[in-house]
Amino acid sequence: MQNPERSIVILGTGGTIAGTAVEAGDTIGYRAAQLGVASLVRDVPGLAGQALETEQVAQLDSKDMDYGVWQALARRCAHHLARPEVGGLVITHGTDTLEETAYLLQRVLAPSKPVVLTAAMRPASALHPDGPQNLLDALRVANEPGARGVLAVLGGTVHPGAEVRKSHTYRLDAFCSGDAGPLAYVEAGQLRRLREWPQGEGLGLDLLEPEAADWPWVELVSSHAGADGRVVSALQALGVQGLVVLATGNGTVHERLEAALVRARAAGVKVWRSTRCAQGRVLAKPGDLLPDAGALTPFKARVEVLLQLLLEARRQHGA
Ligand code: SIN
């Protein structure tokens, strides 16, 4: 489904979808972020009649994603979303940190138009690359009447941006939406929707205005056999402002690590518990010593703590 009256803007940030290898058969020894977004679009058949614009916002392997790129991307999204002639956005991204970018954009922008992240598990030079189909499917979703919110489209599956996560290192079908399941499927160009589009209010782009170098420092620590509190003390001494612990099971933490985290929290560090388990949420119970991150994965919880600290800083500065 294409809408020639409303254009779709495709923002490129790099990733394997834009990657190339020396040998076509090489699907792991490639370099990510080699091709420009305009050339990725040229490789997708069936786009005649679709008004498209492309813009290269960044060109990186998403393992190296940083706050400056997030700022630039969020600004360009907000700019294009405000244009009445634009029906939606597609963002080409690396798979490795797509879930963090998707979460950030949903929480900050909560757009009333679709912002669809897509990526690929195989480089563009592969014998059978997945990028062109994923890009075509992402454009299909961006053109869907009524679609809204930050979404991720990979492997014929539509995930809510706030829930999507990478769940496999290599397979083409490498993403899931956790317990709640996918939002929709794209099947031969048809959208089969299972859940509502993401709703909610955005926190506002101005939240990301502080210089990237001044953003709060939030780290992940993990609870495991033999864990103790030394890593927490060391991070505190270095000035960490937020900590998310990858807790065991339903949010339990090794007693020595927990004691250090409780001390850090009393000293002003924002501390949340998430779970190491691949599926499920942390269910709060009486007597919990540390707040939990609910259904957020540790990596999304880390972004949420970052946003909460930015919000606190904004309030303190009276904005
Ligand atoms: C990246 O995340 O940029 C590289 C890996 C990938 O896109 O699959």
mmCIF file of C-alpha atoms in Angstrom, residues 185-312:
data_model
loop_
_atom_site.group_PDB
_atom_site.id
_atom_site.type_symbol
_atom_site.label_atom_id
_atom_site.label_comp_id
_atom_site.label_asym_id
_atom_site.label_seq_id
_atom_site.Cartn_x
_atom_site.Cartn_y
_atom_site.Cartn_z
ATOM 1 C CA TYR A 185 2.733 -9.289 10.896
ATOM 2 C CA VAL A 186 3.441 -8.112 7.376
ATOM 3 C CA GLU A 187 2.402 -10.960 5.105
ATOM 4 C CA ALA A 188 3.000 -10.497 1.372
ATOM 5 C CA GLY A 189 2.341 -6.779 1.732
ATOM 6 C CA GLN A 190 -0.761 -7.228 3.928
ATOM 7 C CA LEU A 191 -0.747 -6.069 7.523
ATOM 8 C CA ARG A 192 -2.303 -8.435 10.082
ATOM 9 C CA ARG A 193 -2.600 -6.511 13.318
ATOM 10 C CA LEU A 194 -2.848 -8.270 16.694
ATOM 11 C CA ARG A 195 -2.543 -5.381 19.128
ATOM 12 C CA GLU A 196 -3.173 -1.622 19.358
ATOM 13 C CA TRP A 197 -0.647 0.889 18.057
ATOM 14 C CA PRO A 198 1.549 2.383 20.797
ATOM 15 C CA GLN A 199 -0.182 5.211 22.690
ATOM 16 C CA GLY A 200 0.974 7.708 25.290
ATOM 17 C CA GLU A 201 2.487 11.126 25.704
ATOM 18 C CA GLY A 202 6.090 11.892 24.866
ATOM 19 C CA LEU A 203 8.394 13.449 27.445
ATOM 20 C CA GLY A 204 9.404 16.081 24.887
ATOM 21 C CA LEU A 205 12.446 16.622 22.725
ATOM 22 C CA ASP A 206 13.796 19.360 24.993
ATOM 23 C CA LEU A 207 14.625 16.639 27.534
ATOM 24 C CA LEU A 208 17.530 15.630 25.285
ATOM 25 C CA GLU A 209 18.854 19.179 24.915
ATOM 26 C CA PRO A 210 21.690 19.055 27.483
ATOM 27 C CA GLU A 211 25.108 18.495 25.890
ATOM 28 C CA ALA A 212 25.511 14.761 25.314
ATOM 29 C CA ALA A 213 28.697 14.803 27.421
ATOM 30 C CA ASP A 214 26.624 16.079 30.363
ATOM 31 C CA TRP A 215 23.974 13.355 30.265
ATOM 32 C CA PRO A 216 23.721 11.385 33.511
ATOM 33 C CA TRP A 217 25.949 8.344 33.876
ATOM 34 C CA VAL A 218 23.871 5.171 34.248
ATOM 35 C CA GLU A 219 25.486 1.727 34.364
ATOM 36 C CA LEU A 220 24.409 -1.894 34.480
ATOM 37 C CA VAL A 221 25.654 -4.300 37.127
ATOM 38 C CA SER A 222 24.682 -7.936 37.493
ATOM 39 C CA SER A 223 23.823 -10.297 40.307
ATOM 40 C CA HIS A 224 25.498 -13.692 40.010
ATOM 41 C CA ALA A 225 27.216 -16.387 42.030
ATOM 42 C CA GLY A 226 30.001 -14.793 44.048
ATOM 43 C CA ALA A 227 28.751 -11.233 43.447
ATOM 44 C CA ASP A 228 29.736 -8.563 45.951
ATOM 45 C CA GLY A 229 29.430 -4.826 46.326
ATOM 46 C CA ARG A 230 32.873 -3.720 45.167
ATOM 47 C CA VAL A 231 31.752 -2.793 41.675
ATOM 48 C CA VAL A 232 29.031 -0.576 43.136
ATOM 49 C CA SER A 233 31.461 1.174 45.485
ATOM 50 C CA ALA A 234 33.909 1.709 42.617
ATOM 51 C CA LEU A 235 31.236 3.152 40.339
ATOM 52 C CA GLN A 236 29.979 5.392 43.138
ATOM 53 C CA ALA A 237 33.483 6.689 43.761
ATOM 54 C CA LEU A 238 33.703 7.530 40.045
ATOM 55 C CA GLY A 239 30.426 9.468 40.137
ATOM 56 C CA VAL A 240 27.805 7.107 38.721
ATOM 57 C CA GLN A 241 24.294 8.586 38.980
ATOM 58 C CA GLY A 242 22.132 5.600 38.098
ATOM 59 C CA LEU A 243 22.443 1.822 38.344
ATOM 60 C CA VAL A 244 20.282 -0.948 36.942
ATOM 61 C CA VAL A 245 20.983 -4.377 38.358
ATOM 62 C CA LEU A 246 20.398 -7.461 36.245
ATOM 63 C CA ALA A 247 18.800 -9.361 39.076
ATOM 64 C CA THR A 248 18.157 -13.092 39.214
ATOM 65 C CA GLY A 249 14.699 -14.560 38.588
ATOM 66 C CA ASN A 250 11.926 -12.346 39.924
ATOM 67 C CA GLY A 251 14.301 -9.516 40.810
ATOM 68 C CA THR A 252 16.359 -11.112 43.583
ATOM 69 C CA VAL A 253 19.863 -9.788 44.234
ATOM 70 C CA HIS A 254 22.873 -11.420 45.933
ATOM 71 C CA GLU A 255 22.809 -10.196 49.550
ATOM 72 C CA ARG A 256 26.268 -8.555 49.351
ATOM 73 C CA LEU A 257 25.487 -6.749 46.116
ATOM 74 C CA GLU A 258 22.060 -5.775 47.407
ATOM 75 C CA ALA A 259 23.550 -4.228 50.559
ATOM 76 C CA ALA A 260 25.894 -2.124 48.409
ATOM 77 C CA LEU A 261 23.031 -1.062 46.133
ATOM 78 C CA VAL A 262 20.894 -0.067 49.121
ATOM 79 C CA ARG A 263 23.800 2.057 50.412
ATOM 80 C CA ALA A 264 24.273 3.633 46.983
ATOM 81 C CA ARG A 265 20.576 4.472 46.799
ATOM 82 C CA ALA A 266 20.680 6.043 50.272
ATOM 83 C CA ALA A 267 23.586 8.166 48.999
ATOM 84 C CA GLY A 268 21.489 9.469 46.074
ATOM 85 C CA VAL A 269 22.192 7.032 43.222
ATOM 86 C CA LYS A 270 19.018 6.027 41.364
ATOM 87 C CA VAL A 271 18.899 2.215 41.571
ATOM 88 C CA TRP A 272 16.443 -0.093 39.788
ATOM 89 C CA ARG A 273 16.164 -3.867 39.603
ATOM 90 C CA SER A 274 15.479 -5.621 36.322
ATOM 91 C CA THR A 275 15.818 -9.333 35.582
ATOM 92 C CA ARG A 276 18.431 -11.484 33.851
ATOM 93 C CA CYS A 277 15.628 -13.750 32.588
ATOM 94 C CA ALA A 278 14.977 -13.481 28.871
ATOM 95 C CA GLN A 279 11.210 -13.390 29.382
ATOM 96 C CA GLY A 280 8.841 -12.140 32.071
ATOM 97 C CA ARG A 281 8.630 -9.092 34.303
ATOM 98 C CA VAL A 282 9.700 -8.377 37.880
ATOM 99 C CA LEU A 283 6.655 -8.715 40.141
ATOM 100 C CA ALA A 284 6.932 -6.422 43.171
ATOM 101 C CA LYS A 285 6.462 -7.984 46.612
ATOM 102 C CA PRO A 286 6.335 -6.662 50.176
ATOM 103 C CA GLY A 287 9.783 -6.151 51.654
ATOM 104 C CA ASP A 288 11.561 -5.366 48.404
ATOM 105 C CA LEU A 289 14.533 -3.161 49.269
ATOM 106 C CA LEU A 290 14.979 -1.663 45.795
ATOM 107 C CA PRO A 291 12.504 -0.395 43.179
ATOM 108 C CA ASP A 292 11.860 -2.664 40.214
ATOM 109 C CA ALA A 293 11.721 -1.932 36.506
ATOM 110 C CA GLY A 294 8.540 -3.935 35.915
ATOM 111 C CA ALA A 295 8.510 -5.349 32.388
ATOM 112 C CA LEU A 296 11.496 -3.371 31.149
ATOM 113 C CA THR A 297 14.553 -5.342 30.078
ATOM 114 C CA PRO A 298 17.783 -4.193 31.759
ATOM 115 C CA PHE A 299 18.784 -2.270 28.635
ATOM 116 C CA LYS A 300 15.475 -0.454 28.361
ATOM 117 C CA ALA A 301 15.461 0.133 32.133
ATOM 118 C CA ARG A 302 18.877 1.765 31.787
ATOM 119 C CA VAL A 303 17.458 4.166 29.189
ATOM 120 C CA GLU A 304 14.443 4.859 31.413
ATOM 121 C CA VAL A 305 16.669 5.660 34.412
ATOM 122 C CA LEU A 306 18.668 7.978 32.142
ATOM 123 C CA LEU A 307 15.445 9.746 31.105
ATOM 124 C CA GLN A 308 14.251 9.976 34.713
ATOM 125 C CA LEU A 309 17.547 11.605 35.712
ATOM 126 C CA LEU A 310 17.275 14.037 32.780
ATOM 127 C CA LEU A 311 13.728 14.850 33.930
ATOM 128 C CA GLU A 312 14.945 15.496 37.474
#
